[in-house]
Structure formats: structure tokens, C-alpha cells
Coordinates of C-alpha atoms in Angstrom, one line a residue:
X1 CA -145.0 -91.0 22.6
X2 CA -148.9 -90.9 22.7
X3 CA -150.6 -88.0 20.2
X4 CA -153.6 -86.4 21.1
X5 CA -157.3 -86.9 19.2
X6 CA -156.7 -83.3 17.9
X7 CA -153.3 -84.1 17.0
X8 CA -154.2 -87.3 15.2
X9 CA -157.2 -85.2 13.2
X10 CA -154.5 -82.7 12.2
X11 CA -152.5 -85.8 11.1
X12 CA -155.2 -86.9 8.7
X13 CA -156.0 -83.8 7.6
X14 CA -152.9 -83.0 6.4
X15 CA -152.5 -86.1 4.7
X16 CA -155.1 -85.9 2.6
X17 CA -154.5 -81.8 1.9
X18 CA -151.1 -81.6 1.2
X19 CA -150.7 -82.5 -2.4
X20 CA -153.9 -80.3 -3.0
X21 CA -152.6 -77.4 -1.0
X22 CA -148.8 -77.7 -2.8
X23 CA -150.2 -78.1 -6.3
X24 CA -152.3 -74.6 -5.6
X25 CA -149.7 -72.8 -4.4
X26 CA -147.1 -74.3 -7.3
X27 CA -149.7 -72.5 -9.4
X28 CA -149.8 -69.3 -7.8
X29 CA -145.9 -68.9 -7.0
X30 CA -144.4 -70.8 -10.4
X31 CA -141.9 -72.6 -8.0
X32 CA -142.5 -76.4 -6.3
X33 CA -140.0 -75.6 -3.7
X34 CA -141.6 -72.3 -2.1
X35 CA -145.0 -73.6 -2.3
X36 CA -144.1 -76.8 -0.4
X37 CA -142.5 -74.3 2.2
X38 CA -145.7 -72.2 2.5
X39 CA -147.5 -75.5 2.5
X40 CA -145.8 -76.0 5.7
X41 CA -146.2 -72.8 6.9
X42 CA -149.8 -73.6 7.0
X43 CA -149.7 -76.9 8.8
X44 CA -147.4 -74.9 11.5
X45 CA -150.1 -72.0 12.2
X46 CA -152.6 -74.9 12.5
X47 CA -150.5 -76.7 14.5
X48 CA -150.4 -73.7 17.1
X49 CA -154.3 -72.5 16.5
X50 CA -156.1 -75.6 16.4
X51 CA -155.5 -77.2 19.2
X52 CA -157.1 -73.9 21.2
X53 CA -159.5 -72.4 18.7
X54 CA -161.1 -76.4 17.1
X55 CA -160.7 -77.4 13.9
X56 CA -162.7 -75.4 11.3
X57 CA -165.1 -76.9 9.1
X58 CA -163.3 -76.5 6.4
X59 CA -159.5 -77.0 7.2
X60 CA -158.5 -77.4 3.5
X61 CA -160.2 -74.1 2.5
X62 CA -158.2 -73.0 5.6
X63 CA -155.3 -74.1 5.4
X64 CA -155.0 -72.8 1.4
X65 CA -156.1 -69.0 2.6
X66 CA -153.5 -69.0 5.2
X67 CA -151.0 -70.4 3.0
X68 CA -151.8 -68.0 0.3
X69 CA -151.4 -65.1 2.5
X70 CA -148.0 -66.0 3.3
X71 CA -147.1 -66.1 0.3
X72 CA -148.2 -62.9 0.1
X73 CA -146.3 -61.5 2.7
X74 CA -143.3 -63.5 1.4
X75 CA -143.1 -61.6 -2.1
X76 CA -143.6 -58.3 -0.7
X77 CA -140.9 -58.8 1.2
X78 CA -138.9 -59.1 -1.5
X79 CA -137.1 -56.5 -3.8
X80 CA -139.9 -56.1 -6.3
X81 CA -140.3 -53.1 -8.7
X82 CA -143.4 -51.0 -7.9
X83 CA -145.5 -52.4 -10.8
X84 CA -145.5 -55.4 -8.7
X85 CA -146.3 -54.4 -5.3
X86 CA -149.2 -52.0 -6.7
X87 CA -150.3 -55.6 -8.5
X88 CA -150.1 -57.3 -4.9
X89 CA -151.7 -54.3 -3.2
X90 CA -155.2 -55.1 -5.7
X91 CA -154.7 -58.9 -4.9
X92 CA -154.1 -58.1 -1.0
X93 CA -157.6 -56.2 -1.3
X94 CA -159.1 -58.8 -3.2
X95 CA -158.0 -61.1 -0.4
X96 CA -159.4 -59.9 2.0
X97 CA -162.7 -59.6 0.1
X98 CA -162.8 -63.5 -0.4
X99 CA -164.4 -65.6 2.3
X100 CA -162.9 -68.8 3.0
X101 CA -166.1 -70.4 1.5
X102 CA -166.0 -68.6 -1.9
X103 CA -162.0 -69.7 -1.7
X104 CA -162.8 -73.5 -1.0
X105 CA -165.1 -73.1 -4.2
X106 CA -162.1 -71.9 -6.4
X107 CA -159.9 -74.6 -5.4
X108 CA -162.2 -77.5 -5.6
X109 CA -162.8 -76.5 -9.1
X110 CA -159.3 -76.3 -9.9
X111 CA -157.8 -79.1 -7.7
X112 CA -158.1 -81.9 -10.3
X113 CA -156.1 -79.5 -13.0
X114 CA -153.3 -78.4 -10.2
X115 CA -152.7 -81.8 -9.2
X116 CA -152.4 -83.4 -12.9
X117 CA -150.0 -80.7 -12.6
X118 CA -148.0 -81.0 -10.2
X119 CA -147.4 -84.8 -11.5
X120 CA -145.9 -83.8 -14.6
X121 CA -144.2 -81.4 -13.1
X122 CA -142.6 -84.3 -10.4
X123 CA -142.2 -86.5 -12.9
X124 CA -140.0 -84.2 -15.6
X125 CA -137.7 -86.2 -17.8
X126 CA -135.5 -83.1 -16.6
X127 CA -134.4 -85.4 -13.4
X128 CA -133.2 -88.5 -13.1
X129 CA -135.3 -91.1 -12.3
X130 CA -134.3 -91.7 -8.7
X131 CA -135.3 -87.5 -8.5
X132 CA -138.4 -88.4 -10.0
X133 CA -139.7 -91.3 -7.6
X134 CA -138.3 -89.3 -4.5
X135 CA -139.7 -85.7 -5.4
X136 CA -143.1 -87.7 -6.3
X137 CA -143.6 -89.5 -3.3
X138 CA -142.3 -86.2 -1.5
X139 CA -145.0 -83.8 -3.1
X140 CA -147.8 -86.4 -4.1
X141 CA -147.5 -89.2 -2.0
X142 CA -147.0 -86.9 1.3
X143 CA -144.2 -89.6 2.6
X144 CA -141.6 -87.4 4.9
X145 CA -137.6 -87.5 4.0
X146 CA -137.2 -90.4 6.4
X147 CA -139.8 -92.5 4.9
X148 CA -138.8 -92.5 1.4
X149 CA -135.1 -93.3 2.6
X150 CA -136.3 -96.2 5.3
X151 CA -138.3 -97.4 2.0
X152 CA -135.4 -97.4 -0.6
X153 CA -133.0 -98.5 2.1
X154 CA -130.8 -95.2 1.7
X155 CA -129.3 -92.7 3.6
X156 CA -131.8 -90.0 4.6
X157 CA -129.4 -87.0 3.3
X158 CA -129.3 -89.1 0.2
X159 CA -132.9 -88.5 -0.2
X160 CA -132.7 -85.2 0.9
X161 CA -130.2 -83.9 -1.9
X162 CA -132.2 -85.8 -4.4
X163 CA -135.5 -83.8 -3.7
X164 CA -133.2 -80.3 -2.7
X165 CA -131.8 -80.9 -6.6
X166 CA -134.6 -81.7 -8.2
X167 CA -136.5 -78.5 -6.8
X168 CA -133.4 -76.4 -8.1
X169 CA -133.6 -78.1 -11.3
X170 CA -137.4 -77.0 -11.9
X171 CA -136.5 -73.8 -10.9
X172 CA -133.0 -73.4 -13.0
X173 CA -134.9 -74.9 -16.1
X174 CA -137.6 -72.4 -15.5
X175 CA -140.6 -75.9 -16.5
X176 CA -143.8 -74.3 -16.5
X177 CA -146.0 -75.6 -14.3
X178 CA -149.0 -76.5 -16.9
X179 CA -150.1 -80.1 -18.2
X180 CA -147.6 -80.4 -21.2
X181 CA -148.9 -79.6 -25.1
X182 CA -150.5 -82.2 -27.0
X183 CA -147.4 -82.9 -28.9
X184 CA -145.4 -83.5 -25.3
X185 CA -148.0 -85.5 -23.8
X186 CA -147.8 -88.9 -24.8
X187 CA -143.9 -89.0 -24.1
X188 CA -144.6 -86.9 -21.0
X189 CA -147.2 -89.3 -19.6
X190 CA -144.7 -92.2 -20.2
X191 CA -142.5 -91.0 -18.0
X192 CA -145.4 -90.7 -14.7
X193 CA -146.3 -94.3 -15.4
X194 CA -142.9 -95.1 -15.2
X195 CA -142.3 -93.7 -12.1
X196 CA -145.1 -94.6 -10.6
X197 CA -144.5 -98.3 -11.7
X198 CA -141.2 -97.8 -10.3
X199 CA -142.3 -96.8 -6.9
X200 CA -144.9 -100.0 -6.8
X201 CA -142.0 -102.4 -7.9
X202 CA -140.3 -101.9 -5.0
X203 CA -142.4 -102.4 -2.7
X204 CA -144.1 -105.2 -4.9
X205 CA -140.7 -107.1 -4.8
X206 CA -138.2 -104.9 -3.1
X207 CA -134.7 -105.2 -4.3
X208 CA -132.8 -105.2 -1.1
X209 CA -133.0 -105.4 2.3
X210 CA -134.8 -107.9 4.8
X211 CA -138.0 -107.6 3.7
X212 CA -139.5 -109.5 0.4
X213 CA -142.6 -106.7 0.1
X214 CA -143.1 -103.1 1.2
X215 CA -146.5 -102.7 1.2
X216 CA -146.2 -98.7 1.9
X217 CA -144.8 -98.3 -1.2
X218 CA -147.6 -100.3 -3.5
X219 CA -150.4 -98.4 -1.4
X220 CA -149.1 -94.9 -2.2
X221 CA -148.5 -96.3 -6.0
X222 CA -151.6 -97.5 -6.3
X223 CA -153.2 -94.2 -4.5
X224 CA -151.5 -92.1 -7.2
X225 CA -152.2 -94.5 -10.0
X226 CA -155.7 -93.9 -9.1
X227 CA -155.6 -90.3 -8.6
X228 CA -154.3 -89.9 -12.4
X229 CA -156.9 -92.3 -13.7
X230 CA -159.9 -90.2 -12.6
X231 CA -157.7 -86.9 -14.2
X232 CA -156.9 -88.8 -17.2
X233 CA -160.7 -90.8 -17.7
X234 CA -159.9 -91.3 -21.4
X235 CA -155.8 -92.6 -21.1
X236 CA -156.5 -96.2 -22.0
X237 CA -152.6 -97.0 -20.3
X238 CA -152.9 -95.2 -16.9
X239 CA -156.2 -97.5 -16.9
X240 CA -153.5 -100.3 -17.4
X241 CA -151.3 -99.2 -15.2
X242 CA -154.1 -99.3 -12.2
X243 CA -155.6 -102.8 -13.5
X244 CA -152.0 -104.2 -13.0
X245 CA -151.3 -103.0 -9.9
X246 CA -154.7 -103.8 -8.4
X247 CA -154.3 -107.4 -9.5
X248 CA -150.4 -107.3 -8.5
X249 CA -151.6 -105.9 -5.1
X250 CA -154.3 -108.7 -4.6
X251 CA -151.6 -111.3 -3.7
X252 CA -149.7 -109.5 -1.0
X253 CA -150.5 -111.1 1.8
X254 CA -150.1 -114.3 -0.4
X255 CA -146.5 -113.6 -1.4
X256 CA -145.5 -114.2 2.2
X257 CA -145.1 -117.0 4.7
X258 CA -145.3 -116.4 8.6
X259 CA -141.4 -115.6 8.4
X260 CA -141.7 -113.0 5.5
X261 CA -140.5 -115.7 3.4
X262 CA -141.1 -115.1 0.0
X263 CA -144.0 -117.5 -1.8
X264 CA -143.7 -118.2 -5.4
X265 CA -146.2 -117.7 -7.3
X266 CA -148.0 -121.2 -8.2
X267 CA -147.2 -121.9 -4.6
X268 CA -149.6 -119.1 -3.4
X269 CA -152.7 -119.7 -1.4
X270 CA -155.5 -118.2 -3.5
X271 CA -157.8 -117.9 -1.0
X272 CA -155.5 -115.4 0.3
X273 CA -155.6 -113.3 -2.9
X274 CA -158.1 -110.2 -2.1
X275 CA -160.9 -110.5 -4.7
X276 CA -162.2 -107.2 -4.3
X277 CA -158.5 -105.7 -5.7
X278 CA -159.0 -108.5 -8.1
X279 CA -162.2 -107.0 -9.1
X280 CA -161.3 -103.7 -9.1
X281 CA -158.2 -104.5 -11.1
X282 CA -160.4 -106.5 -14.2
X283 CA -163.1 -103.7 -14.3
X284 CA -160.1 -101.0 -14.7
X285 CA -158.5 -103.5 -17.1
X286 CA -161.8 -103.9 -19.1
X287 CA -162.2 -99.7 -19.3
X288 CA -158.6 -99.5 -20.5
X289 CA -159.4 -101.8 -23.6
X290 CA -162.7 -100.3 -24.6
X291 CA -160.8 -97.3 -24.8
X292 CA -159.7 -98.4 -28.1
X293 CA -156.4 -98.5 -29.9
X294 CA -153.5 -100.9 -30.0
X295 CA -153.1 -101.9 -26.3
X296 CA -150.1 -100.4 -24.7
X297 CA -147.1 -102.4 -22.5
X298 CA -149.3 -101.8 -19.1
X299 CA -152.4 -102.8 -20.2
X300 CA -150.8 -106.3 -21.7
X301 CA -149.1 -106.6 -18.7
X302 CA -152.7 -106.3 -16.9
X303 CA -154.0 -109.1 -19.2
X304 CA -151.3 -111.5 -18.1
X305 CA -152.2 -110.3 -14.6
X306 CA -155.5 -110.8 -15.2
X307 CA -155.3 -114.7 -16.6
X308 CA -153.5 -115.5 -13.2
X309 CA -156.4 -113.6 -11.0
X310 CA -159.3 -115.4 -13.0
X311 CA -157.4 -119.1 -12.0
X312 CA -158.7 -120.8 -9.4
X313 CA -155.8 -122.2 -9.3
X314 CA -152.3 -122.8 -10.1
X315 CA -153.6 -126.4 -13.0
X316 CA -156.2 -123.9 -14.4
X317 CA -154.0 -121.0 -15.2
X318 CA -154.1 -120.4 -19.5
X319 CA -150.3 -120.5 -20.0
X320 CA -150.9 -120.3 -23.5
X321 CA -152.9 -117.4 -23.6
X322 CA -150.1 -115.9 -21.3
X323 CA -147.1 -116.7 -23.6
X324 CA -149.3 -115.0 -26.6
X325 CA -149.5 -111.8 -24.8
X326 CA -146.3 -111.9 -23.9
X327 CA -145.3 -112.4 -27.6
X328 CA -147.6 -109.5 -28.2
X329 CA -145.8 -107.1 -25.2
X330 CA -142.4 -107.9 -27.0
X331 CA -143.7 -106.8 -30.2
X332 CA -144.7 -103.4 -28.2
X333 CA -141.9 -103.3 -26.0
X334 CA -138.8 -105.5 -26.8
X335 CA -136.3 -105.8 -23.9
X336 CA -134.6 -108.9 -22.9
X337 CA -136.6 -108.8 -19.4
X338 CA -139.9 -109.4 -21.7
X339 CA -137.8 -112.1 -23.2
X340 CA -137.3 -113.8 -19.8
X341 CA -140.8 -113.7 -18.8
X342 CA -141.9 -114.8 -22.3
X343 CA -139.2 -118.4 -21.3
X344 CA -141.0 -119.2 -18.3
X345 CA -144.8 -118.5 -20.0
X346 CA -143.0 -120.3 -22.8
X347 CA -141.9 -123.5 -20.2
X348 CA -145.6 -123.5 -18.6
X349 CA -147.8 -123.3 -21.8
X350 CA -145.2 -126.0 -23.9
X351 CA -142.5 -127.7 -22.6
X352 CA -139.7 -126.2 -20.0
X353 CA -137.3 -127.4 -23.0
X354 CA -138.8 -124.6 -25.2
X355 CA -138.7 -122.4 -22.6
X356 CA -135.1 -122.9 -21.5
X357 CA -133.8 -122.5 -25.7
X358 CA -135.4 -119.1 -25.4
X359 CA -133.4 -118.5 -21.6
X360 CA -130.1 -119.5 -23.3
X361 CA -130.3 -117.4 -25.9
X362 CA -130.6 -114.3 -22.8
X363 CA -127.0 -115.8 -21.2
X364 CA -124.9 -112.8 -23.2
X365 CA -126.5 -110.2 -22.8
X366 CA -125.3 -107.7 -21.7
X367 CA -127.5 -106.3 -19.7
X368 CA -128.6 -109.1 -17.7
X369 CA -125.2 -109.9 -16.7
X370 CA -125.9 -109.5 -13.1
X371 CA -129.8 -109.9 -12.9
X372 CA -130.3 -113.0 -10.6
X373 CA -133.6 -113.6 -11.9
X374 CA -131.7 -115.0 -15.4
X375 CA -130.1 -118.1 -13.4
X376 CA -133.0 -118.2 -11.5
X377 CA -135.6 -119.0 -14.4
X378 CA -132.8 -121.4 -16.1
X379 CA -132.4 -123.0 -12.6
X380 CA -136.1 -123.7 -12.3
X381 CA -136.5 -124.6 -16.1
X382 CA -133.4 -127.4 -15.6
X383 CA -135.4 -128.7 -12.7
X384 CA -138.5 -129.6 -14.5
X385 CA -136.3 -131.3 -17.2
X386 CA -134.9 -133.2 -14.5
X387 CA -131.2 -132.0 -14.8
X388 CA -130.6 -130.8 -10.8
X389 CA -127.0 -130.8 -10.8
X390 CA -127.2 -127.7 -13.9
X391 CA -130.2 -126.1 -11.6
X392 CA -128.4 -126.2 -8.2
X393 CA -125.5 -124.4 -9.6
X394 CA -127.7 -122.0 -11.5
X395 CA -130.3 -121.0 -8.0
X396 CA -127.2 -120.8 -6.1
X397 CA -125.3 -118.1 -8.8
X398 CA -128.9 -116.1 -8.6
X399 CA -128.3 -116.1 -4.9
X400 CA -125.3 -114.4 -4.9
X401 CA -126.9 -112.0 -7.0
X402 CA -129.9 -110.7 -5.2
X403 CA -129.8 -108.4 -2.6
X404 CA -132.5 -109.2 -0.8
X405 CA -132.2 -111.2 2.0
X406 CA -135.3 -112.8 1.8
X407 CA -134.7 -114.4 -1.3
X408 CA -131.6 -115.4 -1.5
X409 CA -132.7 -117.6 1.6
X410 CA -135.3 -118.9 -0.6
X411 CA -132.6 -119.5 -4.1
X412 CA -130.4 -121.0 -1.4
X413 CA -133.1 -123.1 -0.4
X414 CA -133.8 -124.3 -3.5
X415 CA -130.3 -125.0 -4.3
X416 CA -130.1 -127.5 -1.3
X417 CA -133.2 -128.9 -2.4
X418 CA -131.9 -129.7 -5.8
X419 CA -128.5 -131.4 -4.6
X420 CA -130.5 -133.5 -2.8
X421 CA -132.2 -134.9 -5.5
X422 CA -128.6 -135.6 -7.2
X423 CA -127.2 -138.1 -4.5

């Protein structure tokens, strides 16, 4: 079904509007839920108007006075005490005395604070994570219902009880929509990067389904990423957070052969990589550390991203450099998936014997029971020493882990390929 030009302008417009016009109105009305709704309402009456009247000049400034006007005329319809409607009555006047110009004015000033927001407020440690990356990517990353659940590979009502709940939650918990307190902050921020991290993950290397990358996903990641660096100039992490995932998103179109096979990482084309993401990655990586301070678990992560981005290729990569920040990220954030990345930088910068003590040790925990990328690594690490029989069994025990297609057609792969060398 063909849209028209107007349609398609409408289309754009709206993406880039929404999260503005639904952090303004969260403001206004105290609840994420409503404003959404009169969000819509908005996009409806310009739906039906501007395909006959044009599109104004200013269709945010618009789109914001209609929407506030509804809302409006949606509190006065409800059963308010007198106090109240003679306080709407002054704003109703005050309404009308406010050109759409003078209006656009007020909300460009404001925007940036509404939006930093309306990200806290998305990303609450009050929901659960899965609430958190859904309602996010609902409200901030403009993606409908059936995107998010066609990205995450889950039923669409699944996603649309996640967002319904989280929305009640706000409103049962009565969160204030405001940037948390100084004391909150820190801890409160943690939990944005998280889920934004979360979101470009999965589509980085999703964790199911056919496909190996979801590129949707790492765009709007990176989009928001972006968005809370310029609100947050002086957060040396979310600086992190951005450098890694520019660097991350560089090799994309590397990570993927012309089936949507999945590439390893020394096996990548470099001239593939996109040098201006590259680029843009180490300039956000060098603001983050000139910011000061002890460097945080994103921006270490960055630094390992970066000494991969700045190797021509695969011979030239530092490996040692690597395993000492990784040494330094465990210090910062100890978790036995840092201690699985530190065996393979460990393998590459010594000996794959070193690196494989260090796997072994990961064998009993608990929490990697079922993580296929643990057999994986010790399958890879037993190749280089030369024992294939061990590192068959181990890629093909990570293949019936994953569930991801994609790569377990590549562990299977590799399991073949190490019998082979047994016979």
C-alpha cells in the first residue's frame, strides 16, 4: 500500500516530535500514560487537517498547542472541585492569548529538561527491566507495539501488557516526573545506561531468532545514547556508553556474510568497518576520559573497543593492552562474564593455555551454566592448543545452547571443522 508525499512528511514529522511532544505533556499532566494518549490525539487531528489545510510551518509548535488543549478539555471534563476549574478557566484564557510562535519558544527552551525527563522516568528501577527497555523504546524511541515485539521476537500482547503495566506502575507509585536529586542520580543514571545498553545488545548480537544483528535496535540505542549525551555534557559514562556503541556499531555490515552468517571478529573485513562511526566513537571516548575521575565499566569497555577500531588489522591488534583493561573493568565491575572476556584477551595477548586456566576456573559457576558462549571460548582456546577432539565437543555443547539460529549454524560449523582435523 503506497503513502502519499503528505503522508510520508506527517510520518517524519512525527518521528522526530513525538518524544518531545510526550515529555511536555508528562510535564503538564503528571502522568506518562495520558500524555502519550493526547500525544496521539494530536497526530489524529493532523492526520484529518493536513492533508486539506498544508502542513504548518511549525508542526511541532502545532502539534504541542493542540495537544495541550485537549488536555484541557480532558480535565474539565472530569469531576474537579471548583478551585480547579476556576484555575483552568485562567489557563484556558491564557491559552488562547499564546500564539503558536510564543508556544514553540517555551518548548524549545524546555525540551532538553522534559526529555532528560522522561528517560528517568522510562527507565525507573520501579519496573522490571524488560518494562524498562519496552516503555523506553515506546516513549523515546517512537517504535510502535509491533515493532518492539517483531524486535525481541515476542508476542505483541506481551509487549503490550509490559508498557500497559509499567504506565500503571508510574502512576500507582505516584514518581514524579523531575530529573532525580543529586543523591539519586548516580544510581538512577545507572539504570538508563543499562537499558539502553540492553536495547543495543540485542540488536548488536541478538539472542534469538534467524537473524545474527538487528540493526533497528543499535540505531535507536545509539540515537538515544546520543540524545542523553548532549543533556548530560559533563557524565564522563554516558560519553562511554556512546564511544562504545559507535565503535560496536562500525562493524555491522562486517559481522555478516552474504547469508547473514555471523563473522567473527578477527575474521572481519576491516575495510568494511565504517570509519566515520569509528571516529565519532574515539572523539566521544577521548571526551569521556578528560572528564576526569576513575573511568567507569562503559568507558573501559570503549577503550577495548577502541584498541580493536585503531587495528588495521586482526596481527596489529594490542592484546595486551586489551587484557590490562580488562583486568582493570573487573576490578570496577566483577562478574564472571568480565572473567570470560578477560580468558580470551588473556589467550590472544599470552598463550591460549593461560587463557583457557582462567576459562576452567568459570566451568561452576553458577550462573553461566547455560551461557553458550562459556564452551564456546574453551572450544576455541582447545583449538589453538591443538586439542580438537575436547573443542568439537565443547562448540557443539555451545550450539545447543544458543538460540539463535545463526550461530549455532556457525558453532556447528566449527564443530565439523574440528572432527575433521582429528581423523
Amino acid at each position: 500500500m503506497t503513502t502519499s508525499p503528505v503522508q510520508r512528511t506527517i510520518d517524519a514529522i512525527w518521528r522526530i516530535e513525538e518524544a518531545k511532544l510526550i515529555a511536555a505533556l508528562s510535564r503538564l499532566v503528571k502522568d506518562v500514560g495520558l500524555a502519550e494518549d493526547l500525544a496521539h490525539d494530536a497526530l489524529v487531528a493532523a492526520l484529518e487537517q493536513w492533508p486539506v489545510q498544508g502542513i504548518p510551518d511549525k508542526p511541532g509548535a502545532w502539534l504541542m498547542t493542540v495537544a495541550r488543549r485537549r488536555a484541557i478539555d480532558r480535565i474539565r471534563r472530569d469531576q474537579m472541585s471548583a478551585r480547579k476549574h476556576e484555575e483552568l478557566g485562567r489557563q484556558v484564557e491564557i491559552e488562547e492569548e499564546t500564539s503558536t510562535d510564543d508556544f514553540e519558544r517555551v518548548t524549545n527552551d524546555d525540551v532538553g529538561d522534559d526529555l532528560l525527563r522522561l528517560i528517568f522516568i522510562a527507565c525507573h528501577p520501579v519496573h522490571s527491566t524488560e518494562a524498562r527497555v519496552s516503555l523506553t523504546l515506546r516513549l523515546l524511541g517512537g517504535l510502535t507495539v509491533e515493532e518492539i515485539a517483531h524486535a525481541f521476537l515476542v508476542p505483541t500482547a506481551t509487549i503490550a501488557q509490559r508498557i500497559t503495566r509499567a504506565k500503571r506502575t508510574l502512576s500507582a507509585a505516584k514518581i514524579p516526573f523531575q530529573v532525580p536529586p543529586v543523591n539519586e542520580r548516580l544510581a538512577r543514571l545507572s539504570s538508563v545506561l543499562e537499558v539502553i545498553y540492553l536495547i543495543f545488545n540485542e540488536g548488536y548480537a541478538a539472542t534469538a531468532g534467524e537473524s545474527w544483528v538487528r540493526p533497528l535496535l543499535c540505531e535507536e540505542a545509539l540515537r538515544l545514547g546520543r540524545v542523553l549525551a548532549e543533556l548530560t555534557p559533563q557524565e564522563a559514562e554516558v560519553h562511554g556508553l556512546v564511544a562504545l556503541m559507535e565503535i560496536q556499531s562500525s562493524r555491522l555490515r562486517a559481522r555478516i556474510g552474504p547469508q547473514g552468517e555471523p563473522i567473527r571478529l578477527l575474521d572481519q573485513n576491516r575495510a568494511r568497518w565504517d570509519r566515520l562511526l569509528i571516529n565519532r566513537g574515539l572523539t566521544a571516548l577521548l571526551r569521556a576520559q578528560r572528564l576526569g575521575g576513575a573511568l567507569g565499566p562503559y568507558t573501559l569497555q570503549a577503550a577495548i573497543a577502541a584498541c580493536h577500531a585503531r587495528a588495521r588489522t586482526a596481527e596489529e591488534t594490542d592484546w595486551e593492552q586489551i587484557a590490562a583493561l580488562y583486568d582493570a573493568l573487573a576490578q570496577v565491575t566483577p562478574s564472571p562474564i568480565v572473567e570470560l572476556n578477560r580468558a580470551v584477551a588473556l589467550g590472544m595477548a599470552y598463550s591460549p593455555a593461560v587463557g583457557l586456566e582462567l576459562a576452567d576456573l568459570l566451568n561452576d559457576d553458577p550462573s553461566l551454566v547455560n551461557y553458550h558462549l562459556l564452551p564456546s571460548v574453551r572450544g576455541d582456546l582447545l583449538s589453538k592448543l591443538g586439542r580438537h577432539a575436547e573443542a568439537a565437543a565443547e562448540f557443539k555443547r555451545a550450539a545447543s545452547l544458543t538460540q539463535n539460529e545463526k550461530e549455532r549454524e556457525l558453532l556447528l560449523q566449527r564443530a565439523r571443522s574440528q572432527s575433521l582435523q582429528t581423523n
